[in-house]
mmCIF file of C-alpha atoms in Angstrom:
data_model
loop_
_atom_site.group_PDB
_atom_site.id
_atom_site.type_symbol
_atom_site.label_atom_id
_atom_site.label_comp_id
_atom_site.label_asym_id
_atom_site.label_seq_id
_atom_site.Cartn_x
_atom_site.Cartn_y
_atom_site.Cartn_z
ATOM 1 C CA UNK A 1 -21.074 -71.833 -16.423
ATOM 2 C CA UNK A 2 -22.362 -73.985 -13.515
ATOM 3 C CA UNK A 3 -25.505 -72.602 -11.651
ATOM 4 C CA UNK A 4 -24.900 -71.094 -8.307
ATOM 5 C CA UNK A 5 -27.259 -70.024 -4.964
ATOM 6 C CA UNK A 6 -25.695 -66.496 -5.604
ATOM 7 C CA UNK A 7 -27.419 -62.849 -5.643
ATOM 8 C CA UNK A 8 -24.517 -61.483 -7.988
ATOM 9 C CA UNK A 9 -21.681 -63.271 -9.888
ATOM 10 C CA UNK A 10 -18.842 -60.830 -10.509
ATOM 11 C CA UNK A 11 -16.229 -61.755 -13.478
ATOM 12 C CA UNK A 12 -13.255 -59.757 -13.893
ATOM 13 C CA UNK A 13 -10.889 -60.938 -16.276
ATOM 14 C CA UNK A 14 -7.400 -58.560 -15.891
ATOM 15 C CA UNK A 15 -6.050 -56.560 -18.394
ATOM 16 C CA UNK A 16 -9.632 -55.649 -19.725
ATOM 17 C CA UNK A 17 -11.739 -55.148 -16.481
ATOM 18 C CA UNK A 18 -11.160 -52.510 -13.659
ATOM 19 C CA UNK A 19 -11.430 -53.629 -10.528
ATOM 20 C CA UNK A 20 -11.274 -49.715 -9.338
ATOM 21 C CA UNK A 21 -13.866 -48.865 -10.624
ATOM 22 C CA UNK A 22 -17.004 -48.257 -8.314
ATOM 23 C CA UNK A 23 -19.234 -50.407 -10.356
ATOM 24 C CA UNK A 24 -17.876 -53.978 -11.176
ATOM 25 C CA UNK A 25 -18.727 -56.341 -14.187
ATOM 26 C CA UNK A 26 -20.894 -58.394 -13.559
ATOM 27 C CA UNK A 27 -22.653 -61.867 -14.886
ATOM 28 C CA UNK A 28 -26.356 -62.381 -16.052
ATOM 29 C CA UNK A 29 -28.432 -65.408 -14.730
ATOM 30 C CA UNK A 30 -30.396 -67.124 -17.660
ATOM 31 C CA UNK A 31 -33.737 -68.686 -17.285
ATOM 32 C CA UNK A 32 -31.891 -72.198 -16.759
ATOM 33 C CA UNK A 33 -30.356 -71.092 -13.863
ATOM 34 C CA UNK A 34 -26.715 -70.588 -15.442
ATOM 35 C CA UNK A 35 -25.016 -67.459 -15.048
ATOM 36 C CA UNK A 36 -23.498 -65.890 -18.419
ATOM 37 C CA UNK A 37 -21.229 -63.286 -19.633
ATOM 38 C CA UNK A 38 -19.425 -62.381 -23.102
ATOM 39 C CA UNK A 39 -16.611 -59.897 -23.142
ATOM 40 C CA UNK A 40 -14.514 -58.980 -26.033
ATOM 41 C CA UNK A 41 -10.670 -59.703 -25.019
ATOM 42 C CA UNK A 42 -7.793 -58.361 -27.326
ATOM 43 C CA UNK A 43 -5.710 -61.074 -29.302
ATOM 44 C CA UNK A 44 -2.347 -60.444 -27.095
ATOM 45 C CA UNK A 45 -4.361 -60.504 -23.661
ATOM 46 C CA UNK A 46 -2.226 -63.184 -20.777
ATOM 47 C CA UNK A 47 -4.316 -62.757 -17.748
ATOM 48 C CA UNK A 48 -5.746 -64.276 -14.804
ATOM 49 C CA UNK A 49 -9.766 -64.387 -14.629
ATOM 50 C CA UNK A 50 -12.015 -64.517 -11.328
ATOM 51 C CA UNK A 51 -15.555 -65.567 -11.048
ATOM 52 C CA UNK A 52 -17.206 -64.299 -7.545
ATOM 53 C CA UNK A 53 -20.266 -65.268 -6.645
ATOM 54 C CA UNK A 54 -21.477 -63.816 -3.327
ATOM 55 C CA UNK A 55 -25.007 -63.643 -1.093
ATOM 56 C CA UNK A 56 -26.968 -60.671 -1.148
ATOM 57 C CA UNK A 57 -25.392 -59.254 1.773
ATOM 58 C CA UNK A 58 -22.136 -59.218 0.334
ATOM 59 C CA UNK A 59 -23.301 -57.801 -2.945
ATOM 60 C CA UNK A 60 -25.353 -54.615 -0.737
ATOM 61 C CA UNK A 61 -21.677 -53.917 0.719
ATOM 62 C CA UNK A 62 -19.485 -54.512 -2.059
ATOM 63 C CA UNK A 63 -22.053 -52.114 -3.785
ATOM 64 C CA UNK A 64 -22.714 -49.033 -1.219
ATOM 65 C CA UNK A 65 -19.730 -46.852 -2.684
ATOM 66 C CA UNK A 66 -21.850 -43.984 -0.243
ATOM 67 C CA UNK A 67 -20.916 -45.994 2.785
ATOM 68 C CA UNK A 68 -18.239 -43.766 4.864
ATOM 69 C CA UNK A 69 -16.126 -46.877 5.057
ATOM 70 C CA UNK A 70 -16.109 -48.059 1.529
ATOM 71 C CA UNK A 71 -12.787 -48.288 -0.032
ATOM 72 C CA UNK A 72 -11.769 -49.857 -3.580
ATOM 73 C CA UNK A 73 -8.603 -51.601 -2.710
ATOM 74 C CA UNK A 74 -10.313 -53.300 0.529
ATOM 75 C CA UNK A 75 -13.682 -54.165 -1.661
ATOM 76 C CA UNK A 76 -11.437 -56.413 -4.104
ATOM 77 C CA UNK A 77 -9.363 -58.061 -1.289
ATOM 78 C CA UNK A 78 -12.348 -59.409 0.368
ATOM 79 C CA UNK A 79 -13.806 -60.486 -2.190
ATOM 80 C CA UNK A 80 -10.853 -63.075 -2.869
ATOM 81 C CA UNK A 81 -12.289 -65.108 -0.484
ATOM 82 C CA UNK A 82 -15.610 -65.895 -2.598
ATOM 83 C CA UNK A 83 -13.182 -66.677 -6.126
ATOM 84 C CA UNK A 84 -14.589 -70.265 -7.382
ATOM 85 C CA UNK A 85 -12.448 -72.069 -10.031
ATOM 86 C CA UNK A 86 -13.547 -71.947 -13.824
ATOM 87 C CA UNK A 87 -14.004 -74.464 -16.889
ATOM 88 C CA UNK A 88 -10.627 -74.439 -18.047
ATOM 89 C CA UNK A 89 -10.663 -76.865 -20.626
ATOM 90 C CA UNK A 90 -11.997 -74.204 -22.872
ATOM 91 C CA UNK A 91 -10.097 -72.943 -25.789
ATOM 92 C CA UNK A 92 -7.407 -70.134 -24.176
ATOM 93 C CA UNK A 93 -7.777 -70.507 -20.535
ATOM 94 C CA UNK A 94 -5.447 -72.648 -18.514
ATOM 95 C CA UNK A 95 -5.747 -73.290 -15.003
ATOM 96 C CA UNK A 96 -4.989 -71.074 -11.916
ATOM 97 C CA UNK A 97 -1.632 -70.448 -10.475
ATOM 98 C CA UNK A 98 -2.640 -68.265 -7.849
ATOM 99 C CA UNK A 99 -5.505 -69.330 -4.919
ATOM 100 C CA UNK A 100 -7.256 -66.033 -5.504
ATOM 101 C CA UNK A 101 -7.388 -67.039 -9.646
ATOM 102 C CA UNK A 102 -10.006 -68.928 -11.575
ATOM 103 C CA UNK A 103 -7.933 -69.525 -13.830
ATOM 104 C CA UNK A 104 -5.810 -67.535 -16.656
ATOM 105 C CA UNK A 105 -6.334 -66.526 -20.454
ATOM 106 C CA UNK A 106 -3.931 -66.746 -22.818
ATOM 107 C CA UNK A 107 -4.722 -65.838 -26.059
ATOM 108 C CA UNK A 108 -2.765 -66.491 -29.731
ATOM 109 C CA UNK A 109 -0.924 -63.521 -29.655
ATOM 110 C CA UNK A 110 -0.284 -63.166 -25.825
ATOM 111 C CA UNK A 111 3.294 -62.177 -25.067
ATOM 112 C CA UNK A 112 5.273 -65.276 -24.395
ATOM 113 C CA UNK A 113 5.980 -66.791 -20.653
ATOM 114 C CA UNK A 114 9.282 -68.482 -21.501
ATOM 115 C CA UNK A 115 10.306 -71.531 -19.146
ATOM 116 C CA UNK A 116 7.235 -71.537 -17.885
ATOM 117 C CA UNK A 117 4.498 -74.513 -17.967
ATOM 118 C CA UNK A 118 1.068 -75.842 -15.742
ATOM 119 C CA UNK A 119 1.745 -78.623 -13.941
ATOM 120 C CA UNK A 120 5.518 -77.731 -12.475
ATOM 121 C CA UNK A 121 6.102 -78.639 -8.853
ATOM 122 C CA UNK A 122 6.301 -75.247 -6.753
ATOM 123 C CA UNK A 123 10.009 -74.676 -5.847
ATOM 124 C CA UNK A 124 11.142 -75.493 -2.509
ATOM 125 C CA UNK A 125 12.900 -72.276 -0.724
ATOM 126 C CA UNK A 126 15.258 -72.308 1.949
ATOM 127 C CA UNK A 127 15.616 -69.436 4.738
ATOM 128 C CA UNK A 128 18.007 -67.028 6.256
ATOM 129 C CA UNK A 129 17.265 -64.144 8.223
ATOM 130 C CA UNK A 130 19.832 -61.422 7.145
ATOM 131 C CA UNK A 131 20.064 -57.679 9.186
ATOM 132 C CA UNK A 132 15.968 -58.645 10.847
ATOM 133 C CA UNK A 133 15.160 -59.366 7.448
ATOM 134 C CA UNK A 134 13.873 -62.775 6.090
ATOM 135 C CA UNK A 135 15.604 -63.744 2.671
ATOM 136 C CA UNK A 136 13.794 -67.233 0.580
ATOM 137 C CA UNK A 137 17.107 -68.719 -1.132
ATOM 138 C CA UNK A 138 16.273 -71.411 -4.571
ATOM 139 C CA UNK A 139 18.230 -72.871 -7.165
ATOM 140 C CA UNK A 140 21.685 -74.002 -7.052
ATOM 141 C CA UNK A 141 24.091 -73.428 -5.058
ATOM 142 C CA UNK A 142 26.865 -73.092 -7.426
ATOM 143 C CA UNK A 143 25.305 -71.068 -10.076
ATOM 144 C CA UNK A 144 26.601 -68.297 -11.720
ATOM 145 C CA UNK A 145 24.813 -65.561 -11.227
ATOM 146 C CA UNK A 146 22.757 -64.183 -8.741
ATOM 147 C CA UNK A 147 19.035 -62.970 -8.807
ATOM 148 C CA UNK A 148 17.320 -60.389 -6.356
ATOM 149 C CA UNK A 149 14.039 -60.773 -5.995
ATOM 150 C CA UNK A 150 11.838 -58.003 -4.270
ATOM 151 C CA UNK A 151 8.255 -59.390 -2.605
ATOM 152 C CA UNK A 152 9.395 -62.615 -1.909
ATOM 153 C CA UNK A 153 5.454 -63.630 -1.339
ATOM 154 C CA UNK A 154 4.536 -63.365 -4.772
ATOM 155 C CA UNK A 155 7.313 -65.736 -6.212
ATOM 156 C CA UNK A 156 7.543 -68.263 -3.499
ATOM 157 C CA UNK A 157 4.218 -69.240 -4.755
ATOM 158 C CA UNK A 158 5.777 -70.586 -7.863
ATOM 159 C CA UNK A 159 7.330 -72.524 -9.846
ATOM 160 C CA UNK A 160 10.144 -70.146 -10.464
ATOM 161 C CA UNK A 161 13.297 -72.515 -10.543
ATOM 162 C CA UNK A 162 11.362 -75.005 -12.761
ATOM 163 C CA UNK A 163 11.166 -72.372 -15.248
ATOM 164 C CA UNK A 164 14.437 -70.854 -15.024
ATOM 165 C CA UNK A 165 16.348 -74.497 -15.003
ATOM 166 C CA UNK A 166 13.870 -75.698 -18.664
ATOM 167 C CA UNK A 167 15.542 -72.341 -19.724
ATOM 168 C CA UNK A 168 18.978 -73.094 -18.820
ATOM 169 C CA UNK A 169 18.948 -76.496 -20.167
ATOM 170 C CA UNK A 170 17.680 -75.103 -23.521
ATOM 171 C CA UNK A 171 20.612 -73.166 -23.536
ATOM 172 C CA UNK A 172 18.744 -70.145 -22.968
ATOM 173 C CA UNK A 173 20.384 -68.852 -19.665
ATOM 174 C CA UNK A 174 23.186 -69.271 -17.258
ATOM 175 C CA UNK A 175 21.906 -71.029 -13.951
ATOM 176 C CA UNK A 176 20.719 -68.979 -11.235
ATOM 177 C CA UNK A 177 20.509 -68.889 -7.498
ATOM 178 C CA UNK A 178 17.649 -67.003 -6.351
ATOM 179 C CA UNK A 179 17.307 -64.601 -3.444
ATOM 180 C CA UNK A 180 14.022 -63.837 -2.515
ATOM 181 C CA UNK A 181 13.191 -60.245 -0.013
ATOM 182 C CA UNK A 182 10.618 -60.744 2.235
ATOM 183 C CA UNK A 183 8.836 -56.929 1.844
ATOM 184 C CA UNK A 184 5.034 -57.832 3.014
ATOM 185 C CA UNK A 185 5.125 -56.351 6.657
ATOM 186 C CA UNK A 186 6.232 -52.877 5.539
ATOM 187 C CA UNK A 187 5.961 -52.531 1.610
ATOM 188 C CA UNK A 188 5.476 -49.597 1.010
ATOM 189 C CA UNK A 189 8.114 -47.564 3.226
ATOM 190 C CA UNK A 190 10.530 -50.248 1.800
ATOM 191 C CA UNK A 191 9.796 -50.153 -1.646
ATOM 192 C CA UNK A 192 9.573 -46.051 -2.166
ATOM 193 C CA UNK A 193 13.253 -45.395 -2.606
ATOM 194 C CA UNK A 194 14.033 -46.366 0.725
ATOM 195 C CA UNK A 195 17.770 -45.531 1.678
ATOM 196 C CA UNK A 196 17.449 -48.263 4.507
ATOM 197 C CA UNK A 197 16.720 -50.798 1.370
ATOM 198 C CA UNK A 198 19.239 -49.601 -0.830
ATOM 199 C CA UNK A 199 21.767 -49.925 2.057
ATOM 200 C CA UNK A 200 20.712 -53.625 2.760
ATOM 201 C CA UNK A 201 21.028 -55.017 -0.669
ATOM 202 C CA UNK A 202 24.256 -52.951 -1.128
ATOM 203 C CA UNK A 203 26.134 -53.624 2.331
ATOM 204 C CA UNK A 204 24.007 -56.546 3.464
ATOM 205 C CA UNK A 205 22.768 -59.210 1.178
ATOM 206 C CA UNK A 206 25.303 -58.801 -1.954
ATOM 207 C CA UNK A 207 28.385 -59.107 0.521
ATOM 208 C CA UNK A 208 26.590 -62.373 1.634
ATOM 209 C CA UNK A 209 27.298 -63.849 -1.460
ATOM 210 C CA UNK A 210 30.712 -62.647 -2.466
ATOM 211 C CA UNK A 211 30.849 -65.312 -5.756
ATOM 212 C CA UNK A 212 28.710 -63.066 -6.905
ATOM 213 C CA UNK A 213 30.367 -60.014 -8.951
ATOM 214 C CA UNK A 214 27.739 -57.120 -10.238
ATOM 215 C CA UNK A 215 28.244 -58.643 -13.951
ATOM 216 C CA UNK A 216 26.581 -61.248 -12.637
ATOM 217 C CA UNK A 217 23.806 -59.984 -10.691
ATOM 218 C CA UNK A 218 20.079 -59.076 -11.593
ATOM 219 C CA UNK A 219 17.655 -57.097 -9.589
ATOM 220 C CA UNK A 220 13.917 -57.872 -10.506
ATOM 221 C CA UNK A 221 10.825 -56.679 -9.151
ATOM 222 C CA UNK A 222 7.417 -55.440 -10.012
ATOM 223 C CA UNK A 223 5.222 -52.839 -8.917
ATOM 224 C CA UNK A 224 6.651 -50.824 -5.940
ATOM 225 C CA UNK A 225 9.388 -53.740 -5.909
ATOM 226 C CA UNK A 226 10.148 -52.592 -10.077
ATOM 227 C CA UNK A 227 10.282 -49.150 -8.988
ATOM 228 C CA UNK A 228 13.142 -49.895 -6.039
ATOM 229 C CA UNK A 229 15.083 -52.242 -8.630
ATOM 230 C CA UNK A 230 15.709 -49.188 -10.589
ATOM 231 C CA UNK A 231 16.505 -46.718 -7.589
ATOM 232 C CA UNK A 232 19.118 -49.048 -6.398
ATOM 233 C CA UNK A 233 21.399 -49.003 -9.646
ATOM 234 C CA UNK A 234 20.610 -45.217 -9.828
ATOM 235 C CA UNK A 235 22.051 -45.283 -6.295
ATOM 236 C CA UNK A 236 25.325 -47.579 -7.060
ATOM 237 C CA UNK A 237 26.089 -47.721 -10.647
ATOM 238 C CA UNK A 238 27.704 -50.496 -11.831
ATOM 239 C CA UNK A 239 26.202 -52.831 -8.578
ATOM 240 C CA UNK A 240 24.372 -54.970 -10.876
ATOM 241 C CA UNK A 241 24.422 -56.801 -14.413
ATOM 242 C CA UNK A 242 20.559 -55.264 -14.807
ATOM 243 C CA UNK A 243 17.315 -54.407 -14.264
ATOM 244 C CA UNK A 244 14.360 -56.137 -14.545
ATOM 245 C CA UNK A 245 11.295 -53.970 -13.703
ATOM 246 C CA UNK A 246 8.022 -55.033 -14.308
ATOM 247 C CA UNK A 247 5.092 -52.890 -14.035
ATOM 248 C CA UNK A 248 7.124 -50.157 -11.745
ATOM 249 C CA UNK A 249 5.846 -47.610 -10.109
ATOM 250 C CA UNK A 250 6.965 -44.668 -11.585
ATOM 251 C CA UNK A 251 4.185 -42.363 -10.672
ATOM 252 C CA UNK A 252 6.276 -42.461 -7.227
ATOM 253 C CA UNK A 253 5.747 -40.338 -5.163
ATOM 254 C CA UNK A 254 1.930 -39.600 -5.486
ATOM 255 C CA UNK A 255 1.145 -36.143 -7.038
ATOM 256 C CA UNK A 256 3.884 -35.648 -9.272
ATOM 257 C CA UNK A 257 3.482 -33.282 -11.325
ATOM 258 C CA UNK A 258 6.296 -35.240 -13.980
ATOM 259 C CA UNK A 259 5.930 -37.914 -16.582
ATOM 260 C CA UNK A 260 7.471 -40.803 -14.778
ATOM 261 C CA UNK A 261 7.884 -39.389 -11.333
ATOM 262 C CA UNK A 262 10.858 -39.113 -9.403
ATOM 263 C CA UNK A 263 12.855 -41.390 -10.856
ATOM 264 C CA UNK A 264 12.309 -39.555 -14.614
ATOM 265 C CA UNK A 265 13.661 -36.813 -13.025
ATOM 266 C CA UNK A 266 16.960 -38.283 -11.344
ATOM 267 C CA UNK A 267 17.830 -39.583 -14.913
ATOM 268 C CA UNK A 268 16.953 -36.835 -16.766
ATOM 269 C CA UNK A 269 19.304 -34.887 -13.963
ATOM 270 C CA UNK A 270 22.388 -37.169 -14.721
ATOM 271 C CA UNK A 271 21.493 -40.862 -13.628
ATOM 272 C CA UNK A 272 20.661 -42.087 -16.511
ATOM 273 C CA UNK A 273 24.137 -41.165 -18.366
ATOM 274 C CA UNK A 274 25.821 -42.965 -14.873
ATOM 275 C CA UNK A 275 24.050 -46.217 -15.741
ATOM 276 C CA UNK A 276 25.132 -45.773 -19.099
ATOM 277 C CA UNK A 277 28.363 -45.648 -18.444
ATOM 278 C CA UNK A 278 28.272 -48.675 -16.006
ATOM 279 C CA UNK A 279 26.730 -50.428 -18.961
ATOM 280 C CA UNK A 280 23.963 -51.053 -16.666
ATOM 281 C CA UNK A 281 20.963 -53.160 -19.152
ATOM 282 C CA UNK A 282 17.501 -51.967 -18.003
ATOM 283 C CA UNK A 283 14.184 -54.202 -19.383
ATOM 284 C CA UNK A 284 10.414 -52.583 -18.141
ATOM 285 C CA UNK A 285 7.026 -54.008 -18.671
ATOM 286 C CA UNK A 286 3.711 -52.012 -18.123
ATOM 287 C CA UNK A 287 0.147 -53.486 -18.850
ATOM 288 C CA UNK A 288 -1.941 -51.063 -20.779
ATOM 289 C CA UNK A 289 -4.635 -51.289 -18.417
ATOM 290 C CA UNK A 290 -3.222 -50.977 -15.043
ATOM 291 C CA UNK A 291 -4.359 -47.877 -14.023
ATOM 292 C CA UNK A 292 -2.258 -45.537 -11.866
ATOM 293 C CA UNK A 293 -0.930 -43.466 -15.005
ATOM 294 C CA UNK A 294 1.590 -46.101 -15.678
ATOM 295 C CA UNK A 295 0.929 -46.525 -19.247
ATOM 296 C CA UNK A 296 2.183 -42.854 -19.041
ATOM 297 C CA UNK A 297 4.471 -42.736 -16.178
ATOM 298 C CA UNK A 298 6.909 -45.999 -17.955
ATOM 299 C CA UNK A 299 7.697 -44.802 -21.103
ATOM 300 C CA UNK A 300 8.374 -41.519 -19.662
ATOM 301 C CA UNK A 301 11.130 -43.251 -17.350
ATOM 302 C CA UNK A 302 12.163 -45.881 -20.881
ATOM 303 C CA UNK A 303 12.670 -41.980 -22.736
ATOM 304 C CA UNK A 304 15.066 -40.686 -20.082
ATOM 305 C CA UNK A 305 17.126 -43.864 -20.574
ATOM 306 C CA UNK A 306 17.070 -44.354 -24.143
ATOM 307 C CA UNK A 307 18.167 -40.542 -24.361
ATOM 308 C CA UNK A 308 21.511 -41.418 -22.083
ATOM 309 C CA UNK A 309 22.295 -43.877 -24.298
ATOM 310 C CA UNK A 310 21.295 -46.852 -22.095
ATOM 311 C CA UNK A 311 20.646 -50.573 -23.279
ATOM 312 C CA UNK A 312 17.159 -50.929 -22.684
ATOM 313 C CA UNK A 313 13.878 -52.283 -23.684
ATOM 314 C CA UNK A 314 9.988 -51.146 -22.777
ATOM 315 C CA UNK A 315 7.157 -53.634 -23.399
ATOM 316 C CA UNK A 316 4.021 -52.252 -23.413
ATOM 317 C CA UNK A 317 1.471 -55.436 -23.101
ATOM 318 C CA UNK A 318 -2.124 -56.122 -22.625
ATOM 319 C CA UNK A 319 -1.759 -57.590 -18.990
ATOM 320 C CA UNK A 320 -3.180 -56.290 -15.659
ATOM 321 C CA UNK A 321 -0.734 -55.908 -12.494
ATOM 322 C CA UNK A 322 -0.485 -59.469 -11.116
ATOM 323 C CA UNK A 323 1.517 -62.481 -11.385
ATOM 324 C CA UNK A 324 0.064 -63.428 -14.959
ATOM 325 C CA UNK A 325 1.787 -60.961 -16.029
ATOM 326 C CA UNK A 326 5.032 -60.801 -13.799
ATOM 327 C CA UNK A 327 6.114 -64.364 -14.499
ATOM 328 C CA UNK A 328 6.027 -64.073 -18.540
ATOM 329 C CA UNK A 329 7.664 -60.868 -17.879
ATOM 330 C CA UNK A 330 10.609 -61.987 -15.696
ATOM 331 C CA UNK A 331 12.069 -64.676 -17.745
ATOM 332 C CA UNK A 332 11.556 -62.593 -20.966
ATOM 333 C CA UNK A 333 13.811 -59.949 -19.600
ATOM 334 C CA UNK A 334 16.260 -62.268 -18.005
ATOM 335 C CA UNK A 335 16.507 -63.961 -21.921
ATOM 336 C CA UNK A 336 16.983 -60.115 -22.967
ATOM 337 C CA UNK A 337 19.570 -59.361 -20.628
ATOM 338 C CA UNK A 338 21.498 -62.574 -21.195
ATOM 339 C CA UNK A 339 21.269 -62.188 -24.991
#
């Protein structure tokens, strides 16, 4: 680890460190001026990593949890700004994807990230404005199915078409156009079972591609974004192919007294035998460590829908909620859904 002119070096590796938590791990600088941690990471861990060094003042603020002002979520966000890249020609770790990373971990037993390599050119999105709303369009024009994407800032990022087109060339999947929803100005009335979002992908965006019929069709998202992929084909059975959901939010809405929120309960009450009927394919992700109740709240929602009879698969993973995790988890489901 190179020496730095820092008061505090933070290291938070996802997926085994808490960035919610009021105290954050930190680094210890040797006598030789080198600043040094070991952590213990399990043997299926795919995660991102982030060294932070910062100045004394910045370490007095990020630590006064007193302060009247202090909040968790704004603590971590600023402290993007200090992230400094890692060694990652060390054994496991691979370079950074994302401009907040340091890099990423992937150890032996990590869950697999098919199509995807380091080193892919990012994928160049067109534009459309559909209904106010701004929609990033990728991959060919005359593919056969369609893909709905949900935070359209997360995956224009990548190198998402590169990894779906090595998978379609190894015979893995169909080709895909991708259409990307731009959600960042007002997530999260959006992405919390909006009827104003369900109405848009039903009567505006699918209509705008009329190739398109639901058995080819796929609506993906993560976090809030997993958590609306799931509400709209509980809305409109049958609309879609299936469900990719990574990481969802199915403690939705805050203070729920039930195991998987709202959404447990609308398929407990009879959704979940409509999407079985529709022969409606559901695949879910949740990182054992991403707070919120999720590692709860998931499996709660995969019981309701293995109950109804519907196709469906749960991975429970050692990933944190971010991209590291997101990306692995998208293509595995679309190879699930397409198997």
């Amino acid at each position: 680890m190179p020496t730095f002119d820092a008061a505090r070096v933070y290291l938070h590796i996802g997926g085994v460190h808490n960035h919610h938590n009021a105290r954050l791990n930190t680094m210890e600088r040797g006598a030789d001026g080198h600043w040094r941690d070991t952590v213990d990471v399990p043997e299926d861990l795919r995660a991102s990593y982030r060294i932070v060094p910062v100045n004394a003042a910045t370490a007095s603020t990020t630590e006064d949890t007193n302060s009247p002002s202090f909040d968790l979520r704004t603590r971590w966000m600023q402290l993007y700004q200090n992230v400094v890249e890692g060694d990652n020609s060390l054994e496991y770790r691979y370079p950074p994807r994302e401009p907040t990373e340091s890099g990423r971990i992937v150890m032996p037993a990590a869950p697999a990230a098919p199509g995807w390599e380091t080193g892919d050119a990012l994928t160049q999105w067109s534009t459309e404005e559909l209904d106010g709303r701004q929609v990033y369009l990728a991959g060919p024009a005359d593919a056969t199915e369609l893909l709905v994407l949900f935070d359209a800032h997360h995956w224009i990022r990548t190198p998402l078409d590169a990894a779906l087109h090595r998978l379609h060339a190894a015979g893995k999947l169909p080709r895909f156009r991708i259409a990307a929803i731009d959600t960042a100005a007002n997530r999260v009335a959006e992405l919390s079972r909006s009827p104003l979002m369900r109405s848009f992908i039903a009567d505006t965006l699918l209509p705008h591609f009329p190739q398109y019929s639901p058995a080819h069709r796929v609506l993906s998202g993560q976090s809030l974004g997993g958590l609306t992929s799931l509400d709209i084909a509980i809305a409109q059975p049958g609309l879609c192919r299936g469900i990719v959901s990574n990481s969802g939010s199915y403690w939705f809405p805050h203070g729920s007294a039930q195991a998987g929120g709202s959404i447990a309960e609308d398929l407990h009450n009879g959704a979940a035998a409509a999407l079985a009927a529709a022969d409606t394919r559901v695949f879910m992700t949740v990182g054992k460590n991403e707070g919120m109740g999720m590692e709860i709240h998931t499996p709660a929602v995969a019981r309701e829908l293995e109950a109804a009879g519907v196709d469906s698969r749960l991975e429970i993973t050692s990933t944190a909620h971010e991209m590291a995790a997101w990306e692995g988890g998208l293509t595995r489901g679309l190879c699930w859904l397409y198997s």
